[in-house]
Coordinates of C-alpha atoms (C1' of nucleotides) in Angstrom, one line a residue:
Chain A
X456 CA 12.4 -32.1 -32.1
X457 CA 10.5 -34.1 -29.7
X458 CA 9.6 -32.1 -27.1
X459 CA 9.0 -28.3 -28.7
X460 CA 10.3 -26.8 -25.7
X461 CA 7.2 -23.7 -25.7
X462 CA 6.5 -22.5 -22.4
X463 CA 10.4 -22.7 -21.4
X464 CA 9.5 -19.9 -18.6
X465 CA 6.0 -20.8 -17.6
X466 CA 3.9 -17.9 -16.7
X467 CA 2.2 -17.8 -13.3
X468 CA -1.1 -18.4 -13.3
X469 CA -2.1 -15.6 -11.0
X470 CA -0.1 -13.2 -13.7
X471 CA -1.7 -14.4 -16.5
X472 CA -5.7 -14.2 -15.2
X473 CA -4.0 -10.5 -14.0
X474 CA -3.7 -9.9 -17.6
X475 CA -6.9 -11.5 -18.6
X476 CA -8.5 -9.7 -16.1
X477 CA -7.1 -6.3 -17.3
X478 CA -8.2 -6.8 -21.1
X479 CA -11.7 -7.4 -19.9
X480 CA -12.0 -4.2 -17.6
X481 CA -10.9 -2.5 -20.4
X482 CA -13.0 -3.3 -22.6
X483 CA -16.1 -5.1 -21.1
X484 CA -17.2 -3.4 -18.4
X485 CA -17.0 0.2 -17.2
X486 CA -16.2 2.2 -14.0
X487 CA -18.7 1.2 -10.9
X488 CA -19.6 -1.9 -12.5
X489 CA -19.7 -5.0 -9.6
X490 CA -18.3 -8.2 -10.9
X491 CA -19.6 -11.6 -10.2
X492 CA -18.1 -12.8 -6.4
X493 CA -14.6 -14.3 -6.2
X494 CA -16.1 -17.6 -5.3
X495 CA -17.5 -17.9 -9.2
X496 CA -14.8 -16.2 -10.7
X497 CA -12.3 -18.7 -9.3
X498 CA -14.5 -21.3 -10.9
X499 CA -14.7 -20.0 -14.1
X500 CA -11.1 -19.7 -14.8
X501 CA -10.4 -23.2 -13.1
X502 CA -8.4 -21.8 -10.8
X503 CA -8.5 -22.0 -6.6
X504 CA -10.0 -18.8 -5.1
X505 CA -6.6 -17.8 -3.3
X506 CA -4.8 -18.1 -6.6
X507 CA -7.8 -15.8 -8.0
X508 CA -7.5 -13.5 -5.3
X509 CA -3.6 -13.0 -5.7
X510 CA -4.9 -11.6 -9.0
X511 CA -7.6 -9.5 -7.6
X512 CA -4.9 -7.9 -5.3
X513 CA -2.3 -6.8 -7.9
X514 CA -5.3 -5.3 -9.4
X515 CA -6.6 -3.3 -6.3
X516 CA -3.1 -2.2 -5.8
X517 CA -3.0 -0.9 -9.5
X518 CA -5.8 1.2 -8.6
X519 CA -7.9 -1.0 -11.3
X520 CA -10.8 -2.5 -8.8
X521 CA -12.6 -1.5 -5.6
X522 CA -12.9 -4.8 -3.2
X523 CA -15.0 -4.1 -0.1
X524 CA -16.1 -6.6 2.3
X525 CA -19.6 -7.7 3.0
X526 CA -20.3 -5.9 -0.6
X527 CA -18.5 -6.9 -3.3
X528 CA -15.7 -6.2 -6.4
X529 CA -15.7 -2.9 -8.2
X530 CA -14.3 -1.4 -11.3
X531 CA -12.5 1.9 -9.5
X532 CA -12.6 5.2 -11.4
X533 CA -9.3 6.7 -12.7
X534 CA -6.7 7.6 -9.8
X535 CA -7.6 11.5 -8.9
X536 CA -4.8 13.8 -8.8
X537 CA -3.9 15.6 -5.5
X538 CA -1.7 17.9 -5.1
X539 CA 1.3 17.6 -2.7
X540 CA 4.1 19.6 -4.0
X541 CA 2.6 22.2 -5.9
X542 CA 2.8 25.8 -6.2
X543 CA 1.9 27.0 -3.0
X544 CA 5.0 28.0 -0.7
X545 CA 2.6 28.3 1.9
X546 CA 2.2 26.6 5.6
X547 CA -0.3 24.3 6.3
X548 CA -3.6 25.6 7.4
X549 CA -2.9 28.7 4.8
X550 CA -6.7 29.7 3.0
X551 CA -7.5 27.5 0.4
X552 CA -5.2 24.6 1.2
X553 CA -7.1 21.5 1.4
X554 CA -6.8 20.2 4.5
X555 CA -9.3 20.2 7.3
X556 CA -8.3 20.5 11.0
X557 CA -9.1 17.4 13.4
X558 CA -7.7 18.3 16.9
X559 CA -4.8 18.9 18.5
X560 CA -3.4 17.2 21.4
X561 CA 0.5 16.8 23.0
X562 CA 2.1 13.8 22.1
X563 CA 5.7 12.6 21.5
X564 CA 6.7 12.1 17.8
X565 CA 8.1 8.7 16.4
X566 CA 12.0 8.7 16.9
X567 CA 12.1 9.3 12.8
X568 CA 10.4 12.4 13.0
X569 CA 11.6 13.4 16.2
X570 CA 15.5 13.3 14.3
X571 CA 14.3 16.1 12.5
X572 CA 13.3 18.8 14.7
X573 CA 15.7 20.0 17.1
X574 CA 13.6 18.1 20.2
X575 CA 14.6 15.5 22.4
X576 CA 13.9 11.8 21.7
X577 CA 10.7 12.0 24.2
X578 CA 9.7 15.7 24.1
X579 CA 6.2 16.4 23.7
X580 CA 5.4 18.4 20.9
X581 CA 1.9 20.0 19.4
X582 CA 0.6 17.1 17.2
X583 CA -2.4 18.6 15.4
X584 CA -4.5 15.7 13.1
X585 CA -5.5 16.6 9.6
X586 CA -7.5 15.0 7.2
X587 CA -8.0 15.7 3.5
X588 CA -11.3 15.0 1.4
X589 CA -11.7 15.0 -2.3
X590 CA -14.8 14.3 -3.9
X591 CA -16.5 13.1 -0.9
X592 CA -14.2 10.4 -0.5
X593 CA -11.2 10.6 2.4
X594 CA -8.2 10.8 0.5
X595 CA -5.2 11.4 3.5
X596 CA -4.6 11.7 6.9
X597 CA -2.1 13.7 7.9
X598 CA -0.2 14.2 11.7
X599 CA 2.1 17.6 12.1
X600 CA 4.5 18.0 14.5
X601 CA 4.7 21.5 15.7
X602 CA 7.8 21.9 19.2
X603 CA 6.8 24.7 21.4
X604 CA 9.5 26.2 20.7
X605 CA 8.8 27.0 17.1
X606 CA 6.9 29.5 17.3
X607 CA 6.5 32.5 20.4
X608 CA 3.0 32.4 21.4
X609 CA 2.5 28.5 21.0
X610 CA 2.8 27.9 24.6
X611 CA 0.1 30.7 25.1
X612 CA -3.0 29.0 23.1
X613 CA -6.1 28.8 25.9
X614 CA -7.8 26.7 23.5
X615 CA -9.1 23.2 24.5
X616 CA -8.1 20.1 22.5
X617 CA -10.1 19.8 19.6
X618 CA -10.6 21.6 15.8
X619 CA -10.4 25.1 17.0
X620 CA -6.8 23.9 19.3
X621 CA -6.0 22.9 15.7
X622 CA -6.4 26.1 14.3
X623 CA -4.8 28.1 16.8
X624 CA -1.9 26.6 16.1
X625 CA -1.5 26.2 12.5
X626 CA -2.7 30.5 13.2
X627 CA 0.8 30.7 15.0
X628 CA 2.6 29.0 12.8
X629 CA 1.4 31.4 9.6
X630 CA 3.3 34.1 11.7
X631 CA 6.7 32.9 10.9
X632 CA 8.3 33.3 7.6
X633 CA 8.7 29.4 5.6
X634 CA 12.0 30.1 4.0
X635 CA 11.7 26.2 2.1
X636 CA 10.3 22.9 2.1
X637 CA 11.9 19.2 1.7
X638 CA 9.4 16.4 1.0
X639 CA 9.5 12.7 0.8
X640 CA 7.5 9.9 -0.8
X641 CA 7.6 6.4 0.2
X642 CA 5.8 3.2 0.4
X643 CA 3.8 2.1 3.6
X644 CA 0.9 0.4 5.3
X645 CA -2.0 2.0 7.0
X646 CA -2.1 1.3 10.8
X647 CA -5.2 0.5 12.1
X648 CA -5.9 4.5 13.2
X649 CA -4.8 5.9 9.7
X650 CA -6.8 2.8 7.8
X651 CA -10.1 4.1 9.9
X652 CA -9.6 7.5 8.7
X653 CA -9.2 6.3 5.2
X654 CA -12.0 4.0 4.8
X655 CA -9.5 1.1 4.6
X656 CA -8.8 -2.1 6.0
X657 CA -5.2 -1.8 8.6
X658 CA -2.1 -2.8 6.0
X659 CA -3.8 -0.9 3.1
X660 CA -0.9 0.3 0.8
X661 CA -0.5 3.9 1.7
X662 CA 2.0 6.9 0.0
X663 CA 3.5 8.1 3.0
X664 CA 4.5 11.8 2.6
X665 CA 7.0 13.5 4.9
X666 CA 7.2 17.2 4.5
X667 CA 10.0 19.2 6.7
X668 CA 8.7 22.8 7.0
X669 CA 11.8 25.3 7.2
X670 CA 12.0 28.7 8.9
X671 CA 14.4 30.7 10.9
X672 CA 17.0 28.3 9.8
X673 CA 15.8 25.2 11.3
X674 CA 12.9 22.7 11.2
X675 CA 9.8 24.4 12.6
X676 CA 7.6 21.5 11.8
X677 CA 7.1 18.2 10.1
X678 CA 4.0 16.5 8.2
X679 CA 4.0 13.2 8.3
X680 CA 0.9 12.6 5.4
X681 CA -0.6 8.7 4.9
X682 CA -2.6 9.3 0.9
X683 CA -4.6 6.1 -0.4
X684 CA -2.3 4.2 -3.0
X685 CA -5.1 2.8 -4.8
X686 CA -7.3 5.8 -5.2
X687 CA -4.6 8.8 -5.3
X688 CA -1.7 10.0 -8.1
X689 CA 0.0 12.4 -6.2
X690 CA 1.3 15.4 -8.3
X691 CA 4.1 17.8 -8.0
X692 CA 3.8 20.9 -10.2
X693 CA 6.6 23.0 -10.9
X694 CA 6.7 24.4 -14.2
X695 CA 7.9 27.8 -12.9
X696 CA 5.1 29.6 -13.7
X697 CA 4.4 28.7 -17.2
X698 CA 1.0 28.6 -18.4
X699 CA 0.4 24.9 -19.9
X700 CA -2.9 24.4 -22.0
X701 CA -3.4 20.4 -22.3
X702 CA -6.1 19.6 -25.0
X703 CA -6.3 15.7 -25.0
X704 CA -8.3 16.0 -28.1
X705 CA -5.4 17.6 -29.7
X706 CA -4.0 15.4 -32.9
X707 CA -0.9 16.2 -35.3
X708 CA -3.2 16.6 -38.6
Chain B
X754 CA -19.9 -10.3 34.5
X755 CA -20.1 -13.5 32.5
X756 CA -18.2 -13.5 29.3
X757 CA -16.1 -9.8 29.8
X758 CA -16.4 -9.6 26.4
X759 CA -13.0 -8.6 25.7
X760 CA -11.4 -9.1 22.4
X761 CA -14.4 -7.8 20.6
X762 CA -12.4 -7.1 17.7
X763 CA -9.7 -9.7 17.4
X764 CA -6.6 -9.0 15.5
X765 CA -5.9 -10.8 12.7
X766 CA -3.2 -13.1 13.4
X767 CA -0.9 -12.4 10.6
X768 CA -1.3 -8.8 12.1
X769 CA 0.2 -9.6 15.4
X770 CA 2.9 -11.5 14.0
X771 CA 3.8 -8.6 12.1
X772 CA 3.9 -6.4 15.2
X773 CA 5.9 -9.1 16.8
X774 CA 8.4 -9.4 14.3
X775 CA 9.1 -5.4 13.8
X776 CA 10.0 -5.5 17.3
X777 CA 12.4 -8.7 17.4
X778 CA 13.8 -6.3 14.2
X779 CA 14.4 -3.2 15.7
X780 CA 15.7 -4.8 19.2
X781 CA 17.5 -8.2 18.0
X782 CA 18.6 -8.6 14.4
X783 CA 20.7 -6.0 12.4
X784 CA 20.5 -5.2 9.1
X785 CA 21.8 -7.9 6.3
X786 CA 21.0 -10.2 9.3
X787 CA 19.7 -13.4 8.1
X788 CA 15.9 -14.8 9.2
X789 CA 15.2 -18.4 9.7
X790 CA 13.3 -19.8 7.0
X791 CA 9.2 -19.5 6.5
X792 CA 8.6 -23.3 7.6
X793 CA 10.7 -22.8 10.9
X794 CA 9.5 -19.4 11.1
X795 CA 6.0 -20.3 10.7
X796 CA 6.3 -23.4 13.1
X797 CA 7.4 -21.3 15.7
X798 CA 4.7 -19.1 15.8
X799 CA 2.2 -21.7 15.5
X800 CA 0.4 -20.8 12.4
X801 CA 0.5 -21.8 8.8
X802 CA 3.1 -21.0 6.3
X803 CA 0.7 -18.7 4.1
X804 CA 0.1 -17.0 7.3
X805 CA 3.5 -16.0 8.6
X806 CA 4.0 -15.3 4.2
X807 CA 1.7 -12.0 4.8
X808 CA 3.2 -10.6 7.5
X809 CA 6.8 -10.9 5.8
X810 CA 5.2 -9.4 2.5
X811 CA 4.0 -6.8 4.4
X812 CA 7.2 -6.1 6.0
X813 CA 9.0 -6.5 2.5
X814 CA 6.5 -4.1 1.4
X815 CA 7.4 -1.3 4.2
X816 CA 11.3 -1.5 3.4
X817 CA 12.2 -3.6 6.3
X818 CA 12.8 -6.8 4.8
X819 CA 14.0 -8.7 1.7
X820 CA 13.1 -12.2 0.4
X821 CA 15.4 -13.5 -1.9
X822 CA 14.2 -17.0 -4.0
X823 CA 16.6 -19.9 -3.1
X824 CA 18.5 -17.7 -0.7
X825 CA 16.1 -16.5 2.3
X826 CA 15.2 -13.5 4.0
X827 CA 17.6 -10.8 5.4
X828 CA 17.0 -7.4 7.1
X829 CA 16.9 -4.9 5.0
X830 CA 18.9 -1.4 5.7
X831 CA 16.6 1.9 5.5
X832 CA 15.1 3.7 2.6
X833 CA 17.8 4.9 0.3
X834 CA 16.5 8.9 -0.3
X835 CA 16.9 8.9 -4.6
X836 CA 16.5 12.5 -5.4
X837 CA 13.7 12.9 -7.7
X838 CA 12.2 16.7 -7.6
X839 CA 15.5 18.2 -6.6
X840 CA 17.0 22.0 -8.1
X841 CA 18.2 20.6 -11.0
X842 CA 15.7 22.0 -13.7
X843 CA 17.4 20.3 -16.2
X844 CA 16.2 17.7 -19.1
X845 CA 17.2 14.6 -19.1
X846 CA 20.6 13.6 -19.4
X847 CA 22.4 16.8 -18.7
X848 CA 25.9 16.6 -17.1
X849 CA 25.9 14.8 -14.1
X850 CA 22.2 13.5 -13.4
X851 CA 22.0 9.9 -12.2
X852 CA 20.9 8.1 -15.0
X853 CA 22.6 6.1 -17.7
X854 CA 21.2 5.9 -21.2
X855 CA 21.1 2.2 -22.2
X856 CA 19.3 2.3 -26.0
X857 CA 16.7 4.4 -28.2
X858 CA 14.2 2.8 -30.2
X859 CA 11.1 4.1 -32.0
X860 CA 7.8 3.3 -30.4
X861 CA 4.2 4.0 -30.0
X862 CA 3.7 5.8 -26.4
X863 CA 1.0 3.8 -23.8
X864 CA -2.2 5.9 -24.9
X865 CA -1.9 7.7 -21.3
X866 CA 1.4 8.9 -22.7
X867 CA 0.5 9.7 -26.1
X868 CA -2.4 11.6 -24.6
X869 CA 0.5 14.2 -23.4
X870 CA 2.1 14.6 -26.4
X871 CA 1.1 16.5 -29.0
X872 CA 1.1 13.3 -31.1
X873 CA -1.2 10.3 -32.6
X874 CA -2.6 7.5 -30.9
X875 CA -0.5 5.5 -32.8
X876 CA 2.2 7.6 -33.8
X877 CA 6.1 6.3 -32.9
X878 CA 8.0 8.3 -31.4
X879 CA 11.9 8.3 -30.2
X880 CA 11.8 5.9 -26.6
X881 CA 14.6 6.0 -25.0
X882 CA 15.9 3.4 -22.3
X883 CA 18.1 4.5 -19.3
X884 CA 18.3 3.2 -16.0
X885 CA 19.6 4.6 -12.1
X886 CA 21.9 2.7 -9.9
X887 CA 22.5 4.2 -6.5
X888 CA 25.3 2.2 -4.8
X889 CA 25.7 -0.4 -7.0
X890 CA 22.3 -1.4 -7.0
X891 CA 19.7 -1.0 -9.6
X892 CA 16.9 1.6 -8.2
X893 CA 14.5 3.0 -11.0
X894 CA 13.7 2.0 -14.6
X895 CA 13.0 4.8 -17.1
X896 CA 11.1 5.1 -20.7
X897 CA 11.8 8.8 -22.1
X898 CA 9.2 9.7 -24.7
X899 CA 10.1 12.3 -27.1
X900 CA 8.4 13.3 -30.7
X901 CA 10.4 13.8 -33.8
X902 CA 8.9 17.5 -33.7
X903 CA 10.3 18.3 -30.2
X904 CA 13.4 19.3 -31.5
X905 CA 14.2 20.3 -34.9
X906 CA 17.2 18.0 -36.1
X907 CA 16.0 15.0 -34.4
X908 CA 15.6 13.4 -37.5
X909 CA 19.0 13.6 -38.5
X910 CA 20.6 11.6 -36.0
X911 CA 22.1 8.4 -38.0
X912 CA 23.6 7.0 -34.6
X913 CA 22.4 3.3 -34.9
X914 CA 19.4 1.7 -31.8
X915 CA 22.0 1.6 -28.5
X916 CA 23.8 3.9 -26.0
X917 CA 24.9 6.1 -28.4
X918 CA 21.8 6.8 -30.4
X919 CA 19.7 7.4 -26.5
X920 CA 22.6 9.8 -26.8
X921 CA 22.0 11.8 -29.3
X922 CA 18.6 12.2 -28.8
X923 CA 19.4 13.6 -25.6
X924 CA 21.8 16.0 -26.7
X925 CA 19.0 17.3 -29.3
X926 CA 16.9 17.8 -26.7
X927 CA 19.3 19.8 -24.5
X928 CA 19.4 22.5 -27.3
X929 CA 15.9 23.6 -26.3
X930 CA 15.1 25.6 -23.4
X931 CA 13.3 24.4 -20.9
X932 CA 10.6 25.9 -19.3
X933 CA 9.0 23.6 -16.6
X934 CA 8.1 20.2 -15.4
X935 CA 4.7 18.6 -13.7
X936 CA 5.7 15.4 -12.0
X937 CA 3.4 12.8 -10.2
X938 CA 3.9 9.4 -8.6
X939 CA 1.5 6.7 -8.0
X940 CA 1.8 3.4 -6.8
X941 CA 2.0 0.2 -9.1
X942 CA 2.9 -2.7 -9.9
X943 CA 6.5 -4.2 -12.0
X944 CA 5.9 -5.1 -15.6
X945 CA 8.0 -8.5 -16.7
X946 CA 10.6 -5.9 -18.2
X947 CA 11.0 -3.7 -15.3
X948 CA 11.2 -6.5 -13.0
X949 CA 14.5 -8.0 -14.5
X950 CA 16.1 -4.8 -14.7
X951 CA 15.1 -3.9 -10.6
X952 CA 16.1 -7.6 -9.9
X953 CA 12.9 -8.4 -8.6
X954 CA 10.3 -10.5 -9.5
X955 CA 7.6 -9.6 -11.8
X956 CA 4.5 -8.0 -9.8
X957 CA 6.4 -6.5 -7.5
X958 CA 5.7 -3.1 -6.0
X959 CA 7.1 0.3 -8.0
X960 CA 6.7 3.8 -7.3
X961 CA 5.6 5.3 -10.8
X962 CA 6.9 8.8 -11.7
X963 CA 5.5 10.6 -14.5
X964 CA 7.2 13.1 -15.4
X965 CA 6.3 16.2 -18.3
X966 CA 8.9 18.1 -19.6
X967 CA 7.8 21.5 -21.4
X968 CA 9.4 23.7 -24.2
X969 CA 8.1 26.2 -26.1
X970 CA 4.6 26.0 -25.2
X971 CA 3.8 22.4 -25.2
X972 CA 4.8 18.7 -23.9
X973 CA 8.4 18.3 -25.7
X974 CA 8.9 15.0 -23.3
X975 CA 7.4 12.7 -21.0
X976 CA 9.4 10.1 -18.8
X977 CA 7.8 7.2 -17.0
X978 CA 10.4 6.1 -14.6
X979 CA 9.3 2.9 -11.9
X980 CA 11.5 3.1 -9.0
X981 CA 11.6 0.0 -6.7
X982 CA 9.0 0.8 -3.8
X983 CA 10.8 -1.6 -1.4
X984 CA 14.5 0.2 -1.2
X985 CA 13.6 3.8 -2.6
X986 CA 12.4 6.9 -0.5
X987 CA 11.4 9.9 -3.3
X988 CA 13.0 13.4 -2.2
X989 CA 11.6 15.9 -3.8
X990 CA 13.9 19.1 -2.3
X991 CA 11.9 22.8 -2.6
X992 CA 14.0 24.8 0.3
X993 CA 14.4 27.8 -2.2
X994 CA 18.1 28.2 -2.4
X995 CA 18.3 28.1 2.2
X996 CA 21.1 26.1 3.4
X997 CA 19.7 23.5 6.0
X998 CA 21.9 21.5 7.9
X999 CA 20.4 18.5 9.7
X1000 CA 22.4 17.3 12.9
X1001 CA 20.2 14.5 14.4
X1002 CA 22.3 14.4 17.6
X1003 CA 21.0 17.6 18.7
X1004 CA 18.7 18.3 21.4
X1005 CA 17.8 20.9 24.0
X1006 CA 19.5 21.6 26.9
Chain C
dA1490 C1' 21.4 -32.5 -3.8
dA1491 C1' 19.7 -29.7 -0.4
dG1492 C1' 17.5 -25.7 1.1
dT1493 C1' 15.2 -21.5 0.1
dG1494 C1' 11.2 -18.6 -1.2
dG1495 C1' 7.2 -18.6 -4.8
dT1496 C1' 3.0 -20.7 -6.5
dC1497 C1' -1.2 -23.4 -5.9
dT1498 C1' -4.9 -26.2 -4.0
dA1499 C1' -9.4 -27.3 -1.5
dG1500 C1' -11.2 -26.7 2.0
dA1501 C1' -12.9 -24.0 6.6
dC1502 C1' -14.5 -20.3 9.4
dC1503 C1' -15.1 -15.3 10.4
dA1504 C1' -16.5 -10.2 9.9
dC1505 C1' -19.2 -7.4 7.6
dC1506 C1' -23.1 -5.5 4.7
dG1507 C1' -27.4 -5.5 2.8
dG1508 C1' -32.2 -6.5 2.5
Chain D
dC95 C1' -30.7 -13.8 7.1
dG96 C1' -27.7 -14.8 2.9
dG97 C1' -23.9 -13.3 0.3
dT98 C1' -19.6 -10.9 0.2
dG99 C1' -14.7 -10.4 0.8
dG100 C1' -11.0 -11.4 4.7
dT101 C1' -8.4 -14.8 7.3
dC102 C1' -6.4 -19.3 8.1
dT103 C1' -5.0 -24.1 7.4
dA104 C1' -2.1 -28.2 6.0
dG105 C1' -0.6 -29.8 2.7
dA106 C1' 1.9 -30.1 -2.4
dC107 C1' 4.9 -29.0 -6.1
dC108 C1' 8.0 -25.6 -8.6
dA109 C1' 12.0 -22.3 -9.5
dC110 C1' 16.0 -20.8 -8.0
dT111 C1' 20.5 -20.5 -5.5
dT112 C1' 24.2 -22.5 -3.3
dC113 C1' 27.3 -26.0 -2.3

DNA sequence: AAGTGGTCTAGACCACCGG
DNA sequence: CGGTGGTCTAGACCACTTC
């Protein structure tokens, strides 16, 4: 006997007030709500405010709270649902897609991206800015990568740099056929432009999602999209045309 | 004149040093390369251990590193691409798919799960266990949900809890036909379970793929696979049936 | 046993937002 | 201006791996 040997794997503090912390937004407070400041929280689970904040972060990252300087701690609504991959076989800038055009300028892409069209390592290509809004709140950024050599009549847009350079050239773009579409989801962290555009602080967790645009047998462009991890679900439809009916209220009887 | 007034908006310094750092990566380490340790490290950029710490999580957290407890920090090698989305519009478990069934239990779903299925809040339902391995290393974690009245003789299966059992269950599900899947990924955050089985530490950072699978009509399955955010890169092909071949040497003449 | 990364502390100051 | 979260410090101890 002696010692009884419990806590053979002792949980880290920060995990446990995690857990804590979870039970009580679930049942004790509701979406919006600001809780007390991390100074008092710290103290009123005995613990120092870095060990607190370690918590706080997990959380943020989960999507469960809202932390904004100079203001305070919320409880964030449910992730929103955008959609990424979803029905529409279309090019960007296609009616109804949910994008809005920023501007347009020439600029060399990053050596990654660069790998995938058929341009050389510093080529300047059309690098049109994007940025998506859903329910008033700014959701993506998004840079494409358009070679002049994509499409015929790029090289003959009059337009100045701005929104309607943008839309000229997503208009050429519509012209060619998209024969497919190869996208990518990974983990990153907003640089400082991307963060601005998001309403984030630089190193915010970001879904970075690389789309490869296919026509004429090669890469005619590539969309290099930076979506909010904390706020966003990303979704990829594909139930080939199916009508699905989902009635949450539904129960076996 | 007087003070110029420049660095009106200092960088953080954990910032810089992780700007530093990616270069010293890409020009003068390769990958499996091994770091000096967080004191040295720390020392010799003049700042405090905690300090250099959130650089090399961030870093860890965009692929390019990897901290191992007791052992140290190495370079990491890119994103491995795990093919999530691809052609196969199969269920789970058909010939050749990447993962391997490890045991079947009965269980009540996570109420966001349940909410999918045509089932109670606290009904149990067959949860099976299977996990991915992409060169010999552990990727993505999987719970397959799946109601006893998905497929007709799932209640007949007398294969004992284990491998063979997940199975079974598979197999019964196979028999149906299946006519589409909604996917969606999100950011979060390893649960003590999934950590051991991704061999990292609890907390750490998972991309969360929920996937529906539907048959006749309704939700006959839902998977909830965490892949680890740090080594994986989600493809989710959609070329429609084009052959693309990708030479990254290429370049205009 | 020695060395690594992981956790934790108790303070300090800064950048930002609101009244 | 006061209050918030964000950054930073200089320590300490712990858990783990390797030798």
């Amino acid at each position: 006997m002696g010692t009884t040997q419990l806590e053979s794997v002792p949980e880290p503090k920060y995990w446990h007030l995690k857990t804590v912390l979870t039970e009580a937004l679930d049942s004790e407070f509701s979406v919006g709500e600001i809780l007390p400041n991390e100074r008092d929280l710290a103290a009123r689970f005995g613990v120092a405010r870095a060990t607190l904040r370690q918590a706080l972060e997990q959380l943020e990252l989960e999507g469960r709270l809202q932390r904004r300087r100079g203001v305070g701690t919320t409880v964030a609504p449910p992730r929103v649902g955008v959609a990424v991959g979803s029905e529409q076989h279309t090019w960007p800038g296609a009616p109804g897609d949910a994008w809005q055009p920023v501007d347009c300028t020439a600029a060399v892409p990053p050596a990654a991206v660069a790998g995938f069209l058929d341009a050389a390592q510093d080529e300047q290509v059309h690098t049109v800015r994007r940025s998506r809004v859903t329910h008033g709140q700014p959701v993506a950024a998004e840079l494409l990568y358009i070679p002049e050599s994509s499409a015929p009549d790029l090289s003959a847009i009059d337009a100045p740099s701005g929104a309607a350079r943008a839309r000229a050239v997503l208009r050429e773009l519509q012209r060619l056929g998209l024969e497919g579409r190869e996208q990518a989801v990974e983990l990153g962290s907003a640089s400082a432009e991307d963060a601005k555009e998001l309403d984030r602080l630089p190193g915010a967790p970001v879904l970075v999602v690389t789309t490869r645009f296919f026509a004429e047998g090669r890469t005619a462009a590539v969309s290099v999209a930076t979506y909010r991890a904390d706020t966003c679900r990303l979704t990829f439809g594909d139930s080939g045309g199916v009508e699905i009916h989902h009635d949450p209220e539904r129960r076996a009887s």
